[in-house]
Each structure stands twice: as structure tokens, then as C-alpha cells.
């Protein structure tokens, strides 16, 4: 690539079926003593093994396993620690014994040549001179003007988000530096992981760079700045400077990404609007035994990949969780909680 520099900027993935020490030895090929154990956690985990900005969270609920979290300089720190230019591929491909599941990956593409102009891009977004399937668009400007401003294409809660900002202003450097950042979460991250494993040569020595370039191709698929020459934007040519910045890469479309991740608000809204009447009527006709069986049978159908982000969402809000969905005796605990609720109302069940 001539003008474009790109890299993997952040990674979060969950790992199951292996101990912390074994993961550090077998996948990262490091001595566990390199990592400091710290008594804080995130995402529902209570402890963290840390080296620089490399963090491995552990000591969570049953079935949560481990969580590798590389933010800030974490990706750079991991490459430096392992001296492995293919370490991200090794992380994605590891089966220890279960597959590592990617839940978030950020790809950063940097312009140091002056191709991207923040003011021009901001104006084009405002005038809808872009071609994208991501509907939400916004920008945030620094109050003191020293931090520049940021353009957002996509929602912060969706599978895809593109963030464009003046990195030079953020880092207070004098040279031109505009960063385009792609954030892929949940199903998008998993689909990207699958594509990496299917297309990247496992014997090559620069797999980290190949992963980053695949991310740039996803950026091309998700966003084009255009020159308006036709009322139909699908026929408008791509702005020359945008194609030059991306080095005219071919777009990479990851299929099956229309479904957004579940949130507690979405689940509650669906239950309240679509099922409350049917549940009430059926309980009237069949009695509370039917409802009890329905709820308790449902505990065996809870999917960990859906439950874990919702648990993290609740914990991040500071609210207590009524019943741990990962408890081994979940049906009994759920019954006890419901019984206690009615007991507190003075209506023993």
C-alpha cells in the first residue's frame, strides 16, 4: 500500500475451556509471571492479568471463561511482547480447546499525506454526499477547538461504526494526521473473524497486516464519499481523494450482518408489546403452573452469547441483577426469587 497505513487498533475476545496460565503459555507463548494480577475487572469479571495495556480478565461467573482485551496501546504492546507479526491471527485461530470468539475489533487507517480534509468530509456528510448503508450520522466538536472534531457514521450500539477524526489535533502534533477507524462488534466481529480464518494464509509472516487490510476493505464497503453528478447516488462517482486514501481497494461485504445485538430494552419492549396479552390470557386459561413451567423451561434455552453482553450492560449501569443467568441451579433460583417477591407483597405462593 502506498499512501495508506493501517493497523489492528483494538481487540476484545472471549476464550473458554482453558486456564489463565495455560492460555498465556499456549496461545501468547509467554511466561505467566510476566503478567501482574490485579484485583479489578470489567464485563462481569472480577480480576485482571495485566502487562502494559494487555489485559486478560478472569474470575467471572461460571461459563464466562477468559476475556482478552486490547485497548489503547494494547495491540502494539502485544506485538512488542510476543515479537510476532502474526499474533492477532494466532489469537483468532486458537482453539483452547474451544474456539476463541471475537466480540470486537477496531481497524485504524491513517492519512499522513493530506488526502483527507476534516472540513470537506464534514460538509459532505451534512449534505448527504456519501454512499453508505449505515444510517446514523453525527459529529462532535471539541469545546476548546484544540481537540478537533469527530465524524460518526453508524450507531455506537450497532455492529458497525466508522469514526473519522483529526488525530493530529487529539495528540497535539503539528503534522497532518487524520484517522478513519472501523469498529466491528458482535456478529460483525464474528463474521470478520471467520473471513480472516478462511482467506488469510496461515504460513505467511505478516498476517497482522493482512487482517488490517481486510478491515480497510470493509471500510470501503461501508462508506464512500461521492461527487454528486446524478440524482441517484448509486450512479455517482467516488471522490478521487477517498479512493486514493484507500488505495483503490476492492470492497469486502460481510454477509449476514443485518441483525443487531440484543439489548435489554429491545427484549423488554418486544415482550411487553408482542406477548404480554397472550401470556396473560394463556395463564388465565391454564393456570400459574403453565407459566412456571414456561419460564423454567426457558432457562435451559438461554444462550451464553446473548446473556453475557446483557449482564455486562446491567453491571455497567450499576443496577443489581435479580438472578444470575449463569447459575448452575438457575430454575430453582428463579422460583425462589419469584416466591420471595410475592411473599414480600404478602401473597405467599
Coordinates of C-alpha atoms in Angstrom, one line a residue:
X1 CA 0.0 0.0 0.0
X2 CA 1.4 3.4 -1.0
X3 CA -0.2 6.2 0.9
X4 CA -2.2 4.3 3.5
X5 CA -1.0 2.9 6.8
X6 CA -3.4 0.7 8.6
X7 CA -3.3 -1.5 11.7
X8 CA -5.4 -3.5 14.1
X9 CA -6.2 -0.9 16.8
X10 CA -8.3 -2.8 19.4
X11 CA -9.4 -6.4 20.1
X12 CA -11.8 -8.0 22.6
X13 CA -12.4 -11.7 22.5
X14 CA -13.8 -14.4 24.9
X15 CA -12.0 -17.7 25.5
X16 CA -13.4 -20.8 27.0
X17 CA -12.1 -24.2 28.2
X18 CA -8.6 -23.1 29.3
X19 CA -7.0 -21.7 32.5
X20 CA -5.4 -18.3 32.6
X21 CA -1.8 -19.7 32.9
X22 CA -2.4 -22.2 30.1
X23 CA -3.7 -19.5 27.8
X24 CA -0.7 -17.3 28.4
X25 CA 1.7 -20.2 27.7
X26 CA -0.1 -21.9 24.8
X27 CA -1.5 -19.0 22.8
X28 CA 0.6 -16.0 23.7
X29 CA 3.7 -18.1 24.3
X30 CA 4.7 -16.1 27.3
X31 CA 5.6 -16.9 30.9
X32 CA 2.6 -16.1 33.1
X33 CA 4.9 -14.4 35.6
X34 CA 5.2 -11.5 33.0
X35 CA 1.7 -10.5 33.9
X36 CA 0.7 -8.8 37.1
X37 CA -2.6 -9.9 38.8
X38 CA -4.8 -7.0 39.7
X39 CA -8.0 -7.0 41.8
X40 CA -10.3 -5.2 39.4
X41 CA -12.3 -6.4 36.4
X42 CA -14.7 -5.5 33.6
X43 CA -17.5 -7.1 31.7
X44 CA -18.6 -9.0 34.8
X45 CA -15.1 -10.4 35.5
X46 CA -13.5 -9.6 38.9
X47 CA -9.8 -10.0 38.3
X48 CA -7.3 -9.0 35.6
X49 CA -3.9 -10.2 34.5
X50 CA -2.1 -7.2 33.0
X51 CA 1.1 -6.4 31.1
X52 CA 1.3 -2.8 29.9
X53 CA -2.1 -2.4 28.1
X54 CA -2.6 -6.1 27.5
X55 CA -5.4 -7.2 29.8
X56 CA -6.8 -10.7 30.3
X57 CA -9.9 -10.6 32.5
X58 CA -10.8 -13.7 34.6
X59 CA -12.6 -14.8 37.7
X60 CA -16.1 -14.2 36.3
X61 CA -19.3 -16.3 36.6
X62 CA -19.4 -19.9 35.6
X63 CA -19.0 -20.5 31.9
X64 CA -17.6 -17.0 31.3
X65 CA -14.1 -18.2 30.8
X66 CA -11.5 -15.5 30.0
X67 CA -11.6 -12.2 28.1
X68 CA -8.6 -10.8 26.2
X69 CA -9.0 -7.0 26.0
X70 CA -6.6 -4.9 23.9
X71 CA -7.4 -1.2 24.0
X72 CA -5.3 2.0 23.9
X73 CA -1.8 0.6 23.1
X74 CA -2.8 -3.0 23.9
X75 CA -2.4 -4.3 20.3
X76 CA 1.0 -2.6 19.9
X77 CA 2.1 -3.9 23.3
X78 CA 1.1 -7.5 22.4
X79 CA 3.1 -7.4 19.2
X80 CA 6.1 -6.0 21.1
X81 CA 5.8 -8.6 23.8
X82 CA 5.5 -11.6 21.5
X83 CA 7.7 -10.3 18.7
X84 CA 5.2 -11.9 16.4
X85 CA 3.8 -10.0 13.4
X86 CA 1.0 -12.6 13.1
X87 CA -0.1 -12.7 16.8
X88 CA -3.6 -11.5 16.1
X89 CA -4.2 -14.3 13.6
X90 CA -2.9 -16.8 16.2
X91 CA -5.3 -15.3 18.7
X92 CA -8.3 -15.6 16.3
X93 CA -7.4 -19.1 15.2
X94 CA -6.7 -20.6 18.7
X95 CA -8.8 -23.5 19.9
X96 CA -8.1 -24.0 23.6
X97 CA -10.0 -26.4 23.4
X98 CA -13.0 -24.3 22.3
X99 CA -12.8 -21.6 19.7
X100 CA -11.9 -18.1 20.6
X101 CA -14.8 -15.8 19.9
X102 CA -14.1 -12.3 18.7
X103 CA -16.6 -9.8 20.1
X104 CA -15.0 -6.5 19.0
X105 CA -12.2 -5.4 16.6
X106 CA -11.1 -1.9 15.6
X107 CA -9.2 -1.3 12.4
X108 CA -7.4 2.1 12.0
X109 CA -6.5 3.6 8.7
X110 CA -4.3 6.8 8.8
X111 CA -3.7 9.6 6.4
X112 CA -0.4 11.3 6.7
X113 CA -0.3 12.7 3.2
X114 CA -3.0 15.3 3.3
X115 CA -5.6 13.5 1.2
X116 CA -8.4 13.8 3.9
X117 CA -9.8 17.1 4.9
X118 CA -12.0 17.1 8.0
X119 CA -13.9 20.2 7.0
X120 CA -14.7 18.8 3.5
X121 CA -15.8 15.4 4.9
X122 CA -17.9 17.1 7.5
X123 CA -19.7 19.2 4.8
X124 CA -20.2 16.1 2.6
X125 CA -21.8 14.2 5.4
X126 CA -24.1 17.2 6.2
X127 CA -25.1 17.4 2.5
X128 CA -25.6 13.6 2.2
X129 CA -22.8 13.3 -0.3
X130 CA -21.9 9.9 0.9
X131 CA -22.9 6.3 -0.1
X132 CA -23.4 4.1 2.9
X133 CA -25.8 1.5 4.4
X134 CA -25.1 2.9 7.9
X135 CA -28.0 5.3 8.7
X136 CA -26.9 7.2 11.8
X137 CA -24.6 10.1 11.2
X138 CA -23.3 12.8 13.6
X139 CA -20.2 14.8 14.6
X140 CA -18.8 16.1 17.8
X141 CA -16.6 19.2 18.0
X142 CA -14.2 19.9 20.8
X143 CA -15.4 22.8 23.0
X144 CA -11.9 24.5 23.1
X145 CA -11.2 23.7 19.4
X146 CA -7.9 22.1 20.4
X147 CA -9.1 18.5 20.0
X148 CA -10.6 19.0 16.5
X149 CA -13.8 17.2 15.9
X150 CA -15.1 13.7 15.1
X151 CA -17.5 12.4 12.4
X152 CA -19.5 9.3 13.3
X153 CA -21.1 7.1 10.6
X154 CA -23.2 4.4 12.2
X155 CA -24.6 3.9 15.7
X156 CA -22.4 3.2 18.8
X157 CA -24.7 0.3 19.6
X158 CA -24.7 -1.3 16.2
X159 CA -22.5 -3.9 14.6
X160 CA -20.6 -1.3 12.6
X161 CA -19.3 2.1 13.4
X162 CA -16.9 4.3 11.4
X163 CA -15.2 7.1 13.3
X164 CA -13.2 9.8 11.5
X165 CA -11.2 12.3 13.5
X166 CA -8.2 14.6 13.5
X167 CA -5.6 12.5 15.2
X168 CA -3.0 15.3 15.0
X169 CA -5.3 17.7 17.0
X170 CA -6.0 14.9 19.5
X171 CA -2.3 14.2 20.1
X172 CA -1.2 17.8 19.7
X173 CA 1.2 17.1 16.8
X174 CA 1.9 19.5 14.0
X175 CA 2.0 17.1 11.1
X176 CA -1.2 16.1 9.2
X177 CA -2.8 13.0 10.7
X178 CA -6.4 12.1 10.0
X179 CA -7.6 8.7 11.2
X180 CA -10.5 6.6 9.9
X181 CA -11.5 4.0 12.4
X182 CA -13.8 1.0 11.8
X183 CA -15.4 -0.6 14.8
X184 CA -16.9 -4.1 14.3
X185 CA -18.8 -5.7 17.2
X186 CA -20.8 -8.8 18.0
X187 CA -22.0 -10.6 14.8
X188 CA -19.9 -8.4 12.6
X189 CA -16.7 -9.2 14.5
X190 CA -17.5 -12.9 14.4
X191 CA -18.1 -12.7 10.6
X192 CA -14.9 -10.8 10.2
X193 CA -13.0 -13.4 12.2
X194 CA -14.5 -16.2 10.0
X195 CA -13.4 -14.4 6.9
X196 CA -9.8 -13.9 8.3
X197 CA -9.5 -17.6 9.0
X198 CA -10.9 -18.6 5.6
X199 CA -8.8 -16.2 3.5
X200 CA -5.5 -15.5 5.3
X201 CA -2.6 -17.8 4.5
X202 CA -1.5 -19.4 7.8
X203 CA 2.1 -19.7 6.7
X204 CA 2.7 -16.0 5.9
X205 CA 4.7 -13.8 8.2
X206 CA 2.6 -10.6 8.0
X207 CA -0.8 -11.8 8.9
X208 CA -1.5 -8.8 11.2
X209 CA -1.1 -6.6 8.1
X210 CA -3.4 -8.8 6.1
X211 CA -6.1 -8.6 8.8
X212 CA -5.8 -4.8 8.8
X213 CA -6.1 -4.6 5.0
X214 CA -9.2 -6.7 5.1
X215 CA -10.6 -4.2 7.6
X216 CA -9.9 -1.4 5.1
X217 CA -11.8 -3.3 2.5
X218 CA -14.8 -3.4 4.9
X219 CA -14.5 0.4 5.3
X220 CA -14.7 0.7 1.5
X221 CA -17.9 -1.5 1.6
X222 CA -19.5 0.6 4.3
X223 CA -18.6 4.2 3.2
X224 CA -17.8 6.1 0.1
X225 CA -17.6 9.9 -0.2
X226 CA -19.1 10.8 -3.6
X227 CA -19.2 13.6 -6.2
X228 CA -22.9 14.3 -6.9
X229 CA -23.4 14.1 -10.7
X230 CA -26.7 12.3 -10.6
X231 CA -29.9 12.3 -8.6
X232 CA -29.3 8.6 -8.0
X233 CA -26.3 8.4 -5.6
X234 CA -25.6 4.8 -6.7
X235 CA -24.5 6.2 -10.0
X236 CA -22.3 9.0 -8.6
X237 CA -18.5 8.5 -8.8
X238 CA -16.5 8.1 -5.7
X239 CA -14.5 11.2 -4.7
X240 CA -10.9 10.9 -6.1
X241 CA -9.2 11.6 -2.7
X242 CA -11.2 8.9 -0.9
X243 CA -10.3 6.3 -3.5
X244 CA -6.6 7.5 -3.3
X245 CA -6.7 7.3 0.5
X246 CA -8.0 3.7 0.4
X247 CA -5.6 2.8 -2.4
X248 CA -8.5 1.8 -4.6
X249 CA -9.1 -1.5 -2.6
X250 CA -12.0 -3.7 -3.5
X251 CA -14.9 -3.6 -1.0
X252 CA -15.4 -6.5 1.2
X253 CA -19.0 -7.2 2.1
X254 CA -19.5 -9.4 5.2
X255 CA -22.8 -11.2 4.7
X256 CA -25.5 -11.8 7.3
X257 CA -24.9 -8.6 9.2
X258 CA -28.4 -7.2 9.3
X259 CA -29.3 -8.4 12.8
X260 CA -28.2 -6.1 15.5
X261 CA -27.2 -7.3 19.0
X262 CA -30.0 -7.8 21.6
X263 CA -30.3 -5.2 24.3
X264 CA -32.4 -5.4 27.5
X265 CA -34.5 -2.5 26.2
X266 CA -35.3 -4.3 22.9
X267 CA -36.2 -7.6 24.7
X268 CA -38.5 -5.8 27.2
X269 CA -40.2 -3.8 24.5
X270 CA -40.8 -6.9 22.4
X271 CA -42.2 -8.9 25.3
X272 CA -44.4 -6.0 26.5
X273 CA -45.8 -5.2 23.1
X274 CA -46.0 -8.6 21.4
X275 CA -46.5 -11.2 24.1
X276 CA -48.0 -9.7 27.3
X277 CA -51.6 -10.2 26.2
X278 CA -51.1 -13.8 25.1
X279 CA -49.2 -14.7 28.2
X280 CA -51.9 -13.2 30.4
X281 CA -54.7 -14.9 28.6
X282 CA -53.0 -18.3 28.5
X283 CA -52.2 -18.1 32.2
X284 CA -55.8 -17.3 32.9
X285 CA -56.9 -20.4 31.0
X286 CA -54.2 -22.8 32.1
X287 CA -53.2 -21.5 35.5
X288 CA -49.9 -20.5 37.1
X289 CA -48.4 -24.0 36.7
X290 CA -48.2 -23.4 33.0
X291 CA -46.4 -20.1 33.3
X292 CA -44.0 -21.6 35.9
X293 CA -43.1 -24.4 33.5
X294 CA -42.7 -22.0 30.6
X295 CA -40.3 -19.7 32.4
X296 CA -38.2 -22.6 34.0
X297 CA -38.0 -24.5 30.7
X298 CA -36.8 -21.2 29.1
X299 CA -33.8 -21.1 31.4
X300 CA -32.4 -24.1 29.5
X301 CA -32.7 -22.2 26.2
X302 CA -30.7 -19.1 27.4
X303 CA -27.7 -18.6 25.0
X304 CA -24.5 -17.5 26.7
X305 CA -23.5 -15.3 23.8
X306 CA -26.7 -13.3 24.2
X307 CA -26.8 -13.4 28.0
X308 CA -23.2 -12.2 28.6
X309 CA -23.5 -8.8 26.9
X310 CA -26.8 -8.1 28.7
X311 CA -25.2 -9.0 32.1
X312 CA -22.4 -6.6 31.2
X313 CA -24.9 -3.9 30.2
X314 CA -26.7 -4.2 33.6
X315 CA -23.5 -4.2 35.6
X316 CA -22.2 -1.2 33.7
X317 CA -25.4 0.7 34.7
X318 CA -24.8 -0.1 38.3
X319 CA -28.1 -1.9 38.7
X320 CA -28.3 -5.3 40.6
X321 CA -29.0 -8.5 38.7
X322 CA -32.0 -10.3 40.2
X323 CA -30.9 -13.8 39.3
X324 CA -27.6 -14.9 37.8
X325 CA -28.4 -16.4 34.4
X326 CA -25.2 -18.5 34.5
X327 CA -26.1 -20.2 37.9
X328 CA -26.0 -24.0 37.8
X329 CA -29.4 -24.3 39.6
X330 CA -31.0 -21.4 37.7
X331 CA -34.6 -22.8 37.6
X332 CA -34.6 -23.2 41.4
X333 CA -33.1 -19.8 42.0
X334 CA -35.6 -18.2 39.7
X335 CA -38.5 -19.9 41.5
X336 CA -37.1 -18.7 44.9
X337 CA -36.8 -15.1 43.7
X338 CA -40.4 -15.1 42.3
X339 CA -41.7 -16.7 45.5
X340 CA -39.8 -14.1 47.6
X341 CA -41.3 -11.3 45.6
X342 CA -44.9 -12.4 46.3
X343 CA -44.0 -13.1 49.9
X344 CA -42.9 -9.5 50.2
X345 CA -46.2 -8.5 48.8
X346 CA -48.0 -10.5 51.5
X347 CA -49.1 -13.1 48.9
X348 CA -47.3 -16.3 49.7
X349 CA -47.3 -18.8 46.7

